[in-house]
Short mmCIF file of C-alpha atoms in Angstrom, two decimals:
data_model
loop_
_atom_site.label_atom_id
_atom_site.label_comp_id
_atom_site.label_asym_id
_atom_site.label_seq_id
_atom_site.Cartn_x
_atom_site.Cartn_y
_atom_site.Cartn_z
CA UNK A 175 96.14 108.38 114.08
CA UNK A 176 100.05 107.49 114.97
CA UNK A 177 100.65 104.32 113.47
CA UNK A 178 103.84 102.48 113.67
CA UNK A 179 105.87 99.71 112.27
CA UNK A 180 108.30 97.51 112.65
CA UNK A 181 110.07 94.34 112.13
CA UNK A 182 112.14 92.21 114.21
CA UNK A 183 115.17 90.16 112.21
CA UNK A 184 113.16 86.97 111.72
CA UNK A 185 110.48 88.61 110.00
CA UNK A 186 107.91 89.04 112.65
CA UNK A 187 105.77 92.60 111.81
CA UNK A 188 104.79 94.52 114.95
CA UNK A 189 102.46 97.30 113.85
CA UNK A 190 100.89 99.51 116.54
CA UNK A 191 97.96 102.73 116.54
CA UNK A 192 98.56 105.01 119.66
CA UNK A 193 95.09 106.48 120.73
CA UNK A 194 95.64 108.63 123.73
CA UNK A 195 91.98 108.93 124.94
CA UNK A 196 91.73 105.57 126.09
CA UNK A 197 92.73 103.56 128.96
CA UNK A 198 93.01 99.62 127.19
CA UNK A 199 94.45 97.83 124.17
CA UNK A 200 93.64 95.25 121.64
CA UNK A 201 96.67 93.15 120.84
CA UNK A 202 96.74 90.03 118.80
CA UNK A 203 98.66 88.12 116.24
CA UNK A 204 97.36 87.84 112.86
CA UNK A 205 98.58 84.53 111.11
CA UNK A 206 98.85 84.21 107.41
CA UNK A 207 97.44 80.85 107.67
CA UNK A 208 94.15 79.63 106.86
CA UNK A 209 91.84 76.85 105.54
CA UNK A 210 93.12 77.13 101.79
CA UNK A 211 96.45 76.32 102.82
CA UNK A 212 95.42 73.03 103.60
CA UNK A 213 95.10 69.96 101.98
CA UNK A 214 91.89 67.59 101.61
CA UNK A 215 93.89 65.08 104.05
CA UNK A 216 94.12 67.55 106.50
CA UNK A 217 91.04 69.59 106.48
CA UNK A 218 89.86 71.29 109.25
CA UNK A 219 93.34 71.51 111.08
CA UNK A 220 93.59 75.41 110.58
CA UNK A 221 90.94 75.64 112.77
CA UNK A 222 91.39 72.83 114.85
CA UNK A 223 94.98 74.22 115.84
CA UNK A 224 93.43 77.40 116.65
CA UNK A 225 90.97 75.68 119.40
CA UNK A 226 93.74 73.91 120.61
CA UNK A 227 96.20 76.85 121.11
CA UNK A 228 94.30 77.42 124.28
CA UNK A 229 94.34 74.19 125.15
CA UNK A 230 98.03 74.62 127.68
CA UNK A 231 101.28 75.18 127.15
CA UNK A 232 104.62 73.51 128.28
CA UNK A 233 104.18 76.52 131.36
CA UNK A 234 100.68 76.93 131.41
CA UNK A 235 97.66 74.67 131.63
CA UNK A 236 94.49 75.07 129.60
CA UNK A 237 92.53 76.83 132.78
CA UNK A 238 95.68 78.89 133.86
CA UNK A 239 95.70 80.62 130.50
CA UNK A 240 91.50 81.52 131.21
CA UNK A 241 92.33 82.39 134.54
CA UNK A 242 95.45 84.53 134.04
CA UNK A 243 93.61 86.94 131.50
CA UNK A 244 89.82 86.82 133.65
CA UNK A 245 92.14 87.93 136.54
CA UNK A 246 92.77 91.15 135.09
CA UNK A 247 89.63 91.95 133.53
CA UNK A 248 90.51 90.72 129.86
CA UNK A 249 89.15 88.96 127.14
CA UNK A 250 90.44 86.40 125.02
CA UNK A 251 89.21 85.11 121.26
CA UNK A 252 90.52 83.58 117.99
CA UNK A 253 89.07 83.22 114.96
CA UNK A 254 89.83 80.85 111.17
CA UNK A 255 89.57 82.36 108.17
CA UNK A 256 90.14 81.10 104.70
CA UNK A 257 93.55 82.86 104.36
CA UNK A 258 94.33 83.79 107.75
CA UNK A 259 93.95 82.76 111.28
CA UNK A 260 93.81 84.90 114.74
CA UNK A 261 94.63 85.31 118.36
CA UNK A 262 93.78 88.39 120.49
CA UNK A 263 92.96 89.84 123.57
CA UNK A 264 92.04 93.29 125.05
CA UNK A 265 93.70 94.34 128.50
CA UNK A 266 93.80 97.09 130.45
CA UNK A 267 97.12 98.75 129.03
CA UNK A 268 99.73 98.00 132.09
CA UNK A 269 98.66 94.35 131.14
CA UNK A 270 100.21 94.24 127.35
CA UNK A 271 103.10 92.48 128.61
CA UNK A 272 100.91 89.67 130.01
CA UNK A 273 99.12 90.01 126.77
CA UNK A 274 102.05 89.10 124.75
CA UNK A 275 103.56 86.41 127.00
CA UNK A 276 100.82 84.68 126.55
CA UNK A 277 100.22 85.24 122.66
CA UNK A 278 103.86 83.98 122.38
CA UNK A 279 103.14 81.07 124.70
CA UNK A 280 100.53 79.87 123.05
CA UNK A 281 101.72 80.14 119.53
CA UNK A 282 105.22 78.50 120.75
CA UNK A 283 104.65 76.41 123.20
CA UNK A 284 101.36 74.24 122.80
CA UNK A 285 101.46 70.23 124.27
CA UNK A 286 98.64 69.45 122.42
CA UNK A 287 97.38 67.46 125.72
CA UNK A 288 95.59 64.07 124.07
CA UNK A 289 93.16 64.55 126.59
CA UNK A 290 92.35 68.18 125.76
CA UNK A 291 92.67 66.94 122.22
CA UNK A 292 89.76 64.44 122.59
CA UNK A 293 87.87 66.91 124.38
CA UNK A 294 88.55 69.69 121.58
CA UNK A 295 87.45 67.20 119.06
CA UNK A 296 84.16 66.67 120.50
CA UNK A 297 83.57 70.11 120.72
CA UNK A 298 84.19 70.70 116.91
CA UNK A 299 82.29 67.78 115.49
CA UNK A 300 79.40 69.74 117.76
CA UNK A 301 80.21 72.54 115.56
CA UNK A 302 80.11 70.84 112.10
CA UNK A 303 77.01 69.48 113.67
CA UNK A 304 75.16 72.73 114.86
CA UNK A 305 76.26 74.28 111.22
CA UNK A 306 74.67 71.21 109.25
CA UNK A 307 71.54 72.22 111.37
CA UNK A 308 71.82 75.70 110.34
CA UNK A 309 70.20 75.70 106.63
CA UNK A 310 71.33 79.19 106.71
CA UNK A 311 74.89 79.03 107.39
CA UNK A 312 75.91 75.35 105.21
CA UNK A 313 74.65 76.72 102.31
CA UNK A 314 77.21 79.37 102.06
CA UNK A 315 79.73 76.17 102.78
CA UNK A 316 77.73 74.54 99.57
CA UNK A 317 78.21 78.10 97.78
CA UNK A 318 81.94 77.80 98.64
CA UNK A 319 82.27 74.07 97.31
CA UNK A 320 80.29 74.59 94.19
CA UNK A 321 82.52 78.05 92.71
CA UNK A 322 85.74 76.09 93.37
CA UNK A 323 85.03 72.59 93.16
CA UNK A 324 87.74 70.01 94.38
CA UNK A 325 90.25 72.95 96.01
CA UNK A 326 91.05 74.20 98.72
CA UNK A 327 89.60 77.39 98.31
CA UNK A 328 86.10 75.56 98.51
CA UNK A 329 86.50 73.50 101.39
CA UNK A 330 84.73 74.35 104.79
CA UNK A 331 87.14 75.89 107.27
CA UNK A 332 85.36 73.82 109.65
CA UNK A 333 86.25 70.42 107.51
CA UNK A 334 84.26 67.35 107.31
CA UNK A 335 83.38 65.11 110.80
CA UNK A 336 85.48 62.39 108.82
CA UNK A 337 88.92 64.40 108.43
CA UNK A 338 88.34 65.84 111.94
CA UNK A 339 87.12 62.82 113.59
CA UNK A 340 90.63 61.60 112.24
CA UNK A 341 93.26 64.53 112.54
CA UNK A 342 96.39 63.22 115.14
CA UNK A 343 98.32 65.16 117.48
CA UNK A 344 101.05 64.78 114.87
CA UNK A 345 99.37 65.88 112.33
CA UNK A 346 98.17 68.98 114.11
CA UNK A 347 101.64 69.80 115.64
CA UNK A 348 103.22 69.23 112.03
CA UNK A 349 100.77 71.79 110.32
CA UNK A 350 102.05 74.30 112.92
CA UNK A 351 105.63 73.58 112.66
CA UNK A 352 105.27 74.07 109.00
CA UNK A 353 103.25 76.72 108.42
CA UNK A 354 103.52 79.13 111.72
CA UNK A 355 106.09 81.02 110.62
CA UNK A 356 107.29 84.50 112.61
CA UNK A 357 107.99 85.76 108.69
CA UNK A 358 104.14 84.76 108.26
CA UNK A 359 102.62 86.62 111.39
CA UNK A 360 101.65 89.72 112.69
CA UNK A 361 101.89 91.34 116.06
CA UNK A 362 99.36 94.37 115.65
CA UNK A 363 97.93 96.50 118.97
CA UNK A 364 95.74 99.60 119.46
CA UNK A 365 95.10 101.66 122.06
CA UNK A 366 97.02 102.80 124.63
CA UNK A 367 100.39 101.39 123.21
CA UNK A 368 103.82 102.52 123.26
CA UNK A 369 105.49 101.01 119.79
CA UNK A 370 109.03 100.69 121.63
CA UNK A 371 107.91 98.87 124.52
CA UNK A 372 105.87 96.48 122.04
CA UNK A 373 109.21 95.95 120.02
CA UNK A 374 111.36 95.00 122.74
CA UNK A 375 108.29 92.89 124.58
CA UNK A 376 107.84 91.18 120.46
CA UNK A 377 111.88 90.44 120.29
CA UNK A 378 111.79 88.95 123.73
CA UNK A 379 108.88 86.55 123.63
CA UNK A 380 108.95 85.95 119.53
CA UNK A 381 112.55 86.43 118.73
CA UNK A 382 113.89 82.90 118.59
CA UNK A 383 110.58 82.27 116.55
CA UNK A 384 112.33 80.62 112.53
CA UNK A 385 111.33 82.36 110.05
CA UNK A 386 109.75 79.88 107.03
CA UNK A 387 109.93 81.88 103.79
CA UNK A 388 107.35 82.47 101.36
CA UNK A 389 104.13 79.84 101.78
CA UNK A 390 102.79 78.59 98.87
CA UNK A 391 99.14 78.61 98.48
CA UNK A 392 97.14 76.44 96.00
CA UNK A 393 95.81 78.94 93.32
CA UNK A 394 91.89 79.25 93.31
CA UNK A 395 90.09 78.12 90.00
CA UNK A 396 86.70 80.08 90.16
CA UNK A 397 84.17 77.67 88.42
CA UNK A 398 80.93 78.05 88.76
CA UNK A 399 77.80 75.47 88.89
CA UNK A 400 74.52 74.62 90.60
CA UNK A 401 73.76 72.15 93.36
CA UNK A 402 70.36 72.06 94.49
CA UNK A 403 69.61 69.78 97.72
CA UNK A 404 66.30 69.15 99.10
CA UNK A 405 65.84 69.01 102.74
CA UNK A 406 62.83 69.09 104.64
CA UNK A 407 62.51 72.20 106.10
CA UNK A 408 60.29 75.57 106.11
CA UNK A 409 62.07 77.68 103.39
CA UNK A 410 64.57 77.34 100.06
CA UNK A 411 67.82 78.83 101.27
CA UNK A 412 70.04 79.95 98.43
CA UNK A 413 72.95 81.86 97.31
CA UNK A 414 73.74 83.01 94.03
CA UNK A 415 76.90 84.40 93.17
CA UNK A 416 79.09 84.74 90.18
CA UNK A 417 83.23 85.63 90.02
CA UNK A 418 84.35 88.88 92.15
CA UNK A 419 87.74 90.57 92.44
CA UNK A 420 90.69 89.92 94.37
CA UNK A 421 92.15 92.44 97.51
CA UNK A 422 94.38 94.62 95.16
CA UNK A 423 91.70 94.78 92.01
CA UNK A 424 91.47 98.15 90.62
CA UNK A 425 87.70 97.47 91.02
CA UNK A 426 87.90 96.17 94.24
CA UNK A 427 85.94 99.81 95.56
CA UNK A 428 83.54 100.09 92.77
CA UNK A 429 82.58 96.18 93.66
CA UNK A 430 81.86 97.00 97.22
CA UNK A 431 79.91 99.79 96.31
CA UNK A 432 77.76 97.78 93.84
CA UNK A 433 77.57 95.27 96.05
CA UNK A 434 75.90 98.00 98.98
CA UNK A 435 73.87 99.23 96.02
CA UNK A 436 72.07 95.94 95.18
CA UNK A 437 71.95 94.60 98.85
CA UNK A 438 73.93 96.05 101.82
CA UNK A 439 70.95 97.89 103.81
CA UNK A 440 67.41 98.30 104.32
CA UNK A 441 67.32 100.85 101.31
CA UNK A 442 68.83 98.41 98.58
CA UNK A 443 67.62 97.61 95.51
CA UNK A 444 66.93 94.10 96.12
CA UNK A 445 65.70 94.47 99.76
CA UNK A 446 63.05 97.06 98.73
CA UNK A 447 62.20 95.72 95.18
CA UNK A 448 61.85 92.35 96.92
CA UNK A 449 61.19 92.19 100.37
CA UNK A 450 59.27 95.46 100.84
CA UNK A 451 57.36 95.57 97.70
CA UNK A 452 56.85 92.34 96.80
CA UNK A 453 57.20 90.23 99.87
CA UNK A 454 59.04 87.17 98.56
CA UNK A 455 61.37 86.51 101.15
CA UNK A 456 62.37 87.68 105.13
CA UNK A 457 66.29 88.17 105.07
CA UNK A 458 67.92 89.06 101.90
CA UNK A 459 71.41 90.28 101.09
CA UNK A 460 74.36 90.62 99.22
CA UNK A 461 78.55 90.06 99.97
CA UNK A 462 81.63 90.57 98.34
CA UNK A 463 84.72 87.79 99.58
CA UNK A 464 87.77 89.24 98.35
CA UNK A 465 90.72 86.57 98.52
CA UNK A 466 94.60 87.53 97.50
CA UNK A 467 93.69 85.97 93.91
CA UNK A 468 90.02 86.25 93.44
CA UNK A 469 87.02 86.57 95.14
CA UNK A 470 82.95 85.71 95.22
CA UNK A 471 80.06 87.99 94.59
CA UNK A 472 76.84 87.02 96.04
CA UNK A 473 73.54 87.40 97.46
CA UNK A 474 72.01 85.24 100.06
CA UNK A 475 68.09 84.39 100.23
CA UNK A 476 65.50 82.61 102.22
CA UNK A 477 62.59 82.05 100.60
CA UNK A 478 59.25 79.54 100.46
CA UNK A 479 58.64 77.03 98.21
CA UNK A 480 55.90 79.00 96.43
CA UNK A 481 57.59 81.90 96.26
CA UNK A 482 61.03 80.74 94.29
CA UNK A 483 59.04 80.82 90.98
CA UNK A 484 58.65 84.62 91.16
CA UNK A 485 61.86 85.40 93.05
CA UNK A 486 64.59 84.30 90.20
CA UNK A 487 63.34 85.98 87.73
CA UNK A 488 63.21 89.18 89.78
CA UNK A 489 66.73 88.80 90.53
CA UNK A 490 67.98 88.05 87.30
CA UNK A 491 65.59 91.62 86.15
CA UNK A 492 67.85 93.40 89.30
CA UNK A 493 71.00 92.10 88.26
CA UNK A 494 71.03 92.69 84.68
CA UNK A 495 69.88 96.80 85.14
CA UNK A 496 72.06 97.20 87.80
CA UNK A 497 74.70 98.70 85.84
CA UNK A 498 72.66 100.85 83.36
CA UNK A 499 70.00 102.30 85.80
CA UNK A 500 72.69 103.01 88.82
CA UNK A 501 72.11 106.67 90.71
CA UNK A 502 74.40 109.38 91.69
CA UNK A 503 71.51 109.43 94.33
CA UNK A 504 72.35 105.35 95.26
CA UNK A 505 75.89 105.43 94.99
CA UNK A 506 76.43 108.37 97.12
CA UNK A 507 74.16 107.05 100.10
CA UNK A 508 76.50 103.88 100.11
CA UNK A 509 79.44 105.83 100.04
CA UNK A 510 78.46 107.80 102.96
CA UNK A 511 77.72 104.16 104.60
CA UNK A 512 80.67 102.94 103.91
CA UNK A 513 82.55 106.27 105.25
CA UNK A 514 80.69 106.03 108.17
CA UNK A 515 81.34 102.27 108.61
CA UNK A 516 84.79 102.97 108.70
CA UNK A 517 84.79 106.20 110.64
CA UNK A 518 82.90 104.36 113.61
CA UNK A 519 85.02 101.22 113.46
CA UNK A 520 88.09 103.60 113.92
CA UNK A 521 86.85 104.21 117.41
CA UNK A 522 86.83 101.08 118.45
CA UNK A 523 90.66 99.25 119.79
CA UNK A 524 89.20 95.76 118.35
CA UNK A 525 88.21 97.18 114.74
CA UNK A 526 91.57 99.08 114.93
CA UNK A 527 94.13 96.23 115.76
CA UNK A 528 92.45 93.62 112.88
CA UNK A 529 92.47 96.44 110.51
CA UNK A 530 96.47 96.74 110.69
CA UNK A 531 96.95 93.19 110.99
CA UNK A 532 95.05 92.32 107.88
CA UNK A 533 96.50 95.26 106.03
CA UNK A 534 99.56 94.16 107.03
CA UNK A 535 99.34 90.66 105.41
CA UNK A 536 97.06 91.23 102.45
CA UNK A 537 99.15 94.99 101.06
CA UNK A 538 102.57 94.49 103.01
CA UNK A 539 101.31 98.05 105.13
CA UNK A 540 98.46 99.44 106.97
CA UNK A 541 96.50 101.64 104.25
CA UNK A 542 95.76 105.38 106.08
CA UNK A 543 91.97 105.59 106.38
CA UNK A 544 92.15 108.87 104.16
CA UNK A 545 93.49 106.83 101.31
CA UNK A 546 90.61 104.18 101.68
CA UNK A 547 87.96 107.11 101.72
CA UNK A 548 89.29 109.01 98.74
CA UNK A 549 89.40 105.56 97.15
CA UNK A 550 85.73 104.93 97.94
CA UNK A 551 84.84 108.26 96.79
CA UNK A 552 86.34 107.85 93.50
CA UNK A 553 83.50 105.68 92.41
CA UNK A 554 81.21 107.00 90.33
CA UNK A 555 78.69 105.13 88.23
CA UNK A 556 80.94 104.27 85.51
CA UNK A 557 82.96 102.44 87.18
CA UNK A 558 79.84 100.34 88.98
CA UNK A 559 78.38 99.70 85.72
CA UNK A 560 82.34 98.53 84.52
CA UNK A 561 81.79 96.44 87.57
CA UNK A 562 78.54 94.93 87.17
CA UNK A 563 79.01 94.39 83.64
CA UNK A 564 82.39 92.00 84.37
CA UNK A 565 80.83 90.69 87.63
CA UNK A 566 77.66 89.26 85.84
CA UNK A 567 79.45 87.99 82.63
CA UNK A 568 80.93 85.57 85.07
CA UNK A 569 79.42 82.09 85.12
CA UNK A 570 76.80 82.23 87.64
CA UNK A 571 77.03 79.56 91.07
CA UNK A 572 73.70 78.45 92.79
CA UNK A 573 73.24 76.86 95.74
CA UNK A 574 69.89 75.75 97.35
CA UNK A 575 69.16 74.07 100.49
CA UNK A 576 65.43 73.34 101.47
CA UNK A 577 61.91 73.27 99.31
CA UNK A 578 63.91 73.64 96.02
CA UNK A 579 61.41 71.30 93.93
CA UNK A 580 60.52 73.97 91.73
CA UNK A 581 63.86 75.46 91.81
CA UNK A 582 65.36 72.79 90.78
CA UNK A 583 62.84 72.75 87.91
CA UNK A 584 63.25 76.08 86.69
CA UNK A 585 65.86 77.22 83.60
CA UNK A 586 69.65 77.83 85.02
CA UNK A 587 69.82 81.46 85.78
CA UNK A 588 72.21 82.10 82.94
CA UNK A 589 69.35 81.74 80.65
CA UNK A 590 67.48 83.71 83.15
CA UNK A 591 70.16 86.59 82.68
CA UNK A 592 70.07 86.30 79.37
CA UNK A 593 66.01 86.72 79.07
CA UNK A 594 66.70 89.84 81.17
CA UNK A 595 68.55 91.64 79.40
#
């Protein structure tokens, strides 16, 4: 691996990973901005502004940019996150100039066309609508809400149909004035890459870019709670999910490895106590959300209406032996997952290019792989059990969408813990 850094004097990172055996390059910029940064007014504009990005440019128009990158063979995507947003492509490598013109174009130089506006807000509100359709992806939006109640941290990246059926081209250009900073992005590209020809392409299409300082993010309160919302549909969707660890936790490792213990595969606890054995539910799993000051814990399940009574109680059992019944023989198959996981994404340009440009933001500098492997094979079942122990003490959060009648009658799972132990 040959990676690179450097920054240009307004603060703008350009971080680069040469790999000689291939022919293309994933390039993007990686944004320290995302949906917590927001405020109720304005929710939804994080995401908003990154649909509308492609929407033309003072030299471009909204096709142009399509056309320009199809020409050549590329691809173009973005994504919204809750603490950072994205634009990238992937080009053959004598395109990476193109590449970057047109990162820097977009990011600079946006009209925010009211047409394409109107157009853009359609499709969103088709969005919000197709995930309020989706049982199984609002109720991780309800999960959000519920563990940090009335921030931002627990708003939907998506926002409501009210605050985007609302959001002005003002209000959309502002947010980018004010929070698109060139100290507050990063300009990260793997494959075949030469870091000096990035540098001078970054300070010539991002150099007159200000520089905004430091943003200021409202703090997240984990809280905790239940909401259970019947709907008239087939199965009880839930998650359940209690306080997890931030980025730069000392457990952050031991976390991810309980977390593959209880749920992350076919061979998990809870998949083979529950699905396999028991047959309770079809899909179930667990996740760990690591933020820059916290994180969630959880486990998602879909479930019938019958089959909730049995299921909680289960989990709660799962949970609350995790930590004293945990096996060299477990911990070192998900350690060899994980290694793998990482191992395979290293061969691909995508993987390679977000993995700098989130390292980047969250630690200040990519982390070797080596030094996340010798970190993930530090674990041992000490420190899951330390994990599980201060991951479950938390106060649990439960959210059900569906048949949850008899969830909704049943003991909070606290009490359920408890009884477990």
């Amino acid at each position: 691996m040959s990676v690179n850094v450097s920054k240009l004097r307004n603060g703008l990172t350009v971080v680069t990973d040469a790999m000689a055996s291939v022919e293309t390059a994933a390039i993007g910029v990686w944004v320290g901005v995302g949906a917590r940064h927001e405020t109720a007014a304005v929710n939804g504009v994080s995401h908003m502004l990154e649909h509308m990005a492609f929407k033309g440019t003072t030299r471009r128009t909204a096709q142009a940019i399509v056309e320009e990158i199809e020409d050549v063979g590329g691809q173009i995507n973005a994504y919204t996150s809750r603490e950072n947003t994205a634009y990238y492509l992937r080009v053959l490598a004598e395109d990476v100039p193109m590449a970057v013109d047109i990162l820097a174009d977009i990011l600079q130089n946006s009209t925010f066309d009211p047409d394409e506006l109107e157009r853009e807000r359609a499709v969103i509100l088709q969005e919000i609508g197709q995930c309020n359709d989706t049982p199984d992806d609002l109720i991780f939006d309800r999960f959000q809400e519920v563990a940090y109640p009335g921030q931002s941290l627990g708003r939907s990246i998506l926002g409501t149909e009210e605050r985007v059926g609302g959001l002005s081209r003002d209000e959309i250009k502002g947010y980018m004035a004010g929070h698109y900073g060139a100290d507050r992005m990063v300009l990260a590209a793997a494959g075949k890459v030469d870091h000096g020809a990035l540098v001078r392409l970054a300070e010539a299409a991002f150099g007159d870019m200000p520089a905004l300082g430091p943003l200021a993010g409202e703090p997240g309160h984990y809280r905790g709670g239940r909401e259970i919302a019947p709907r008239d549909l087939e199965q009880a969707h839930l998650v359940l999910g209690f306080e997890g660890v931030a980025y730069g936790d000392p457990d952050y490792y031991a976390v991810s490895v309980l977390s593959s213990v209880l749920g992350g595969g076919m061979s998990s606890r809870l998949f083979q106590e529950i699905r396999e054995k028991r047959g309770l539910v079809y899909s179930i799993y667990t996740f760990s959300s690591a933020y820059q000051d916290g994180g969630l814990f959880g486990l998602y399940a879909g479930t019938g209406e019958d089959e909730v009574e049995t299921l909680m109680p289960v989990l709660a059992d799962e949970l609350g032996r995790i930590g004293a019944s945990v096996t060299d023989v477990e911990i070192n198959r998900v350690k060899a997952q994980l290694r793998a996981g990482l191992l395979m994404a290293m061969e691909n340009t995508r993987a390679r290019a977000e993995r700098l440009g989130q390292h980047i933001l969250v630690y200040g500098r990519p982390v070797p792989p080596d030094e996340i492997m010798a970190k993930i094979d530090a674990v041992d079942r000490n420190a899951v059990a330390r994990s599980a122990a201060r991951i479950f003490r938390s106060p649990p959060t439960l959210a059900a969408i569906g048949r949850t009648g008899r969830l909704a009658a049943m003991k909070p799972f606290a009490e359920a813990m408890q009884a477990a132990e």
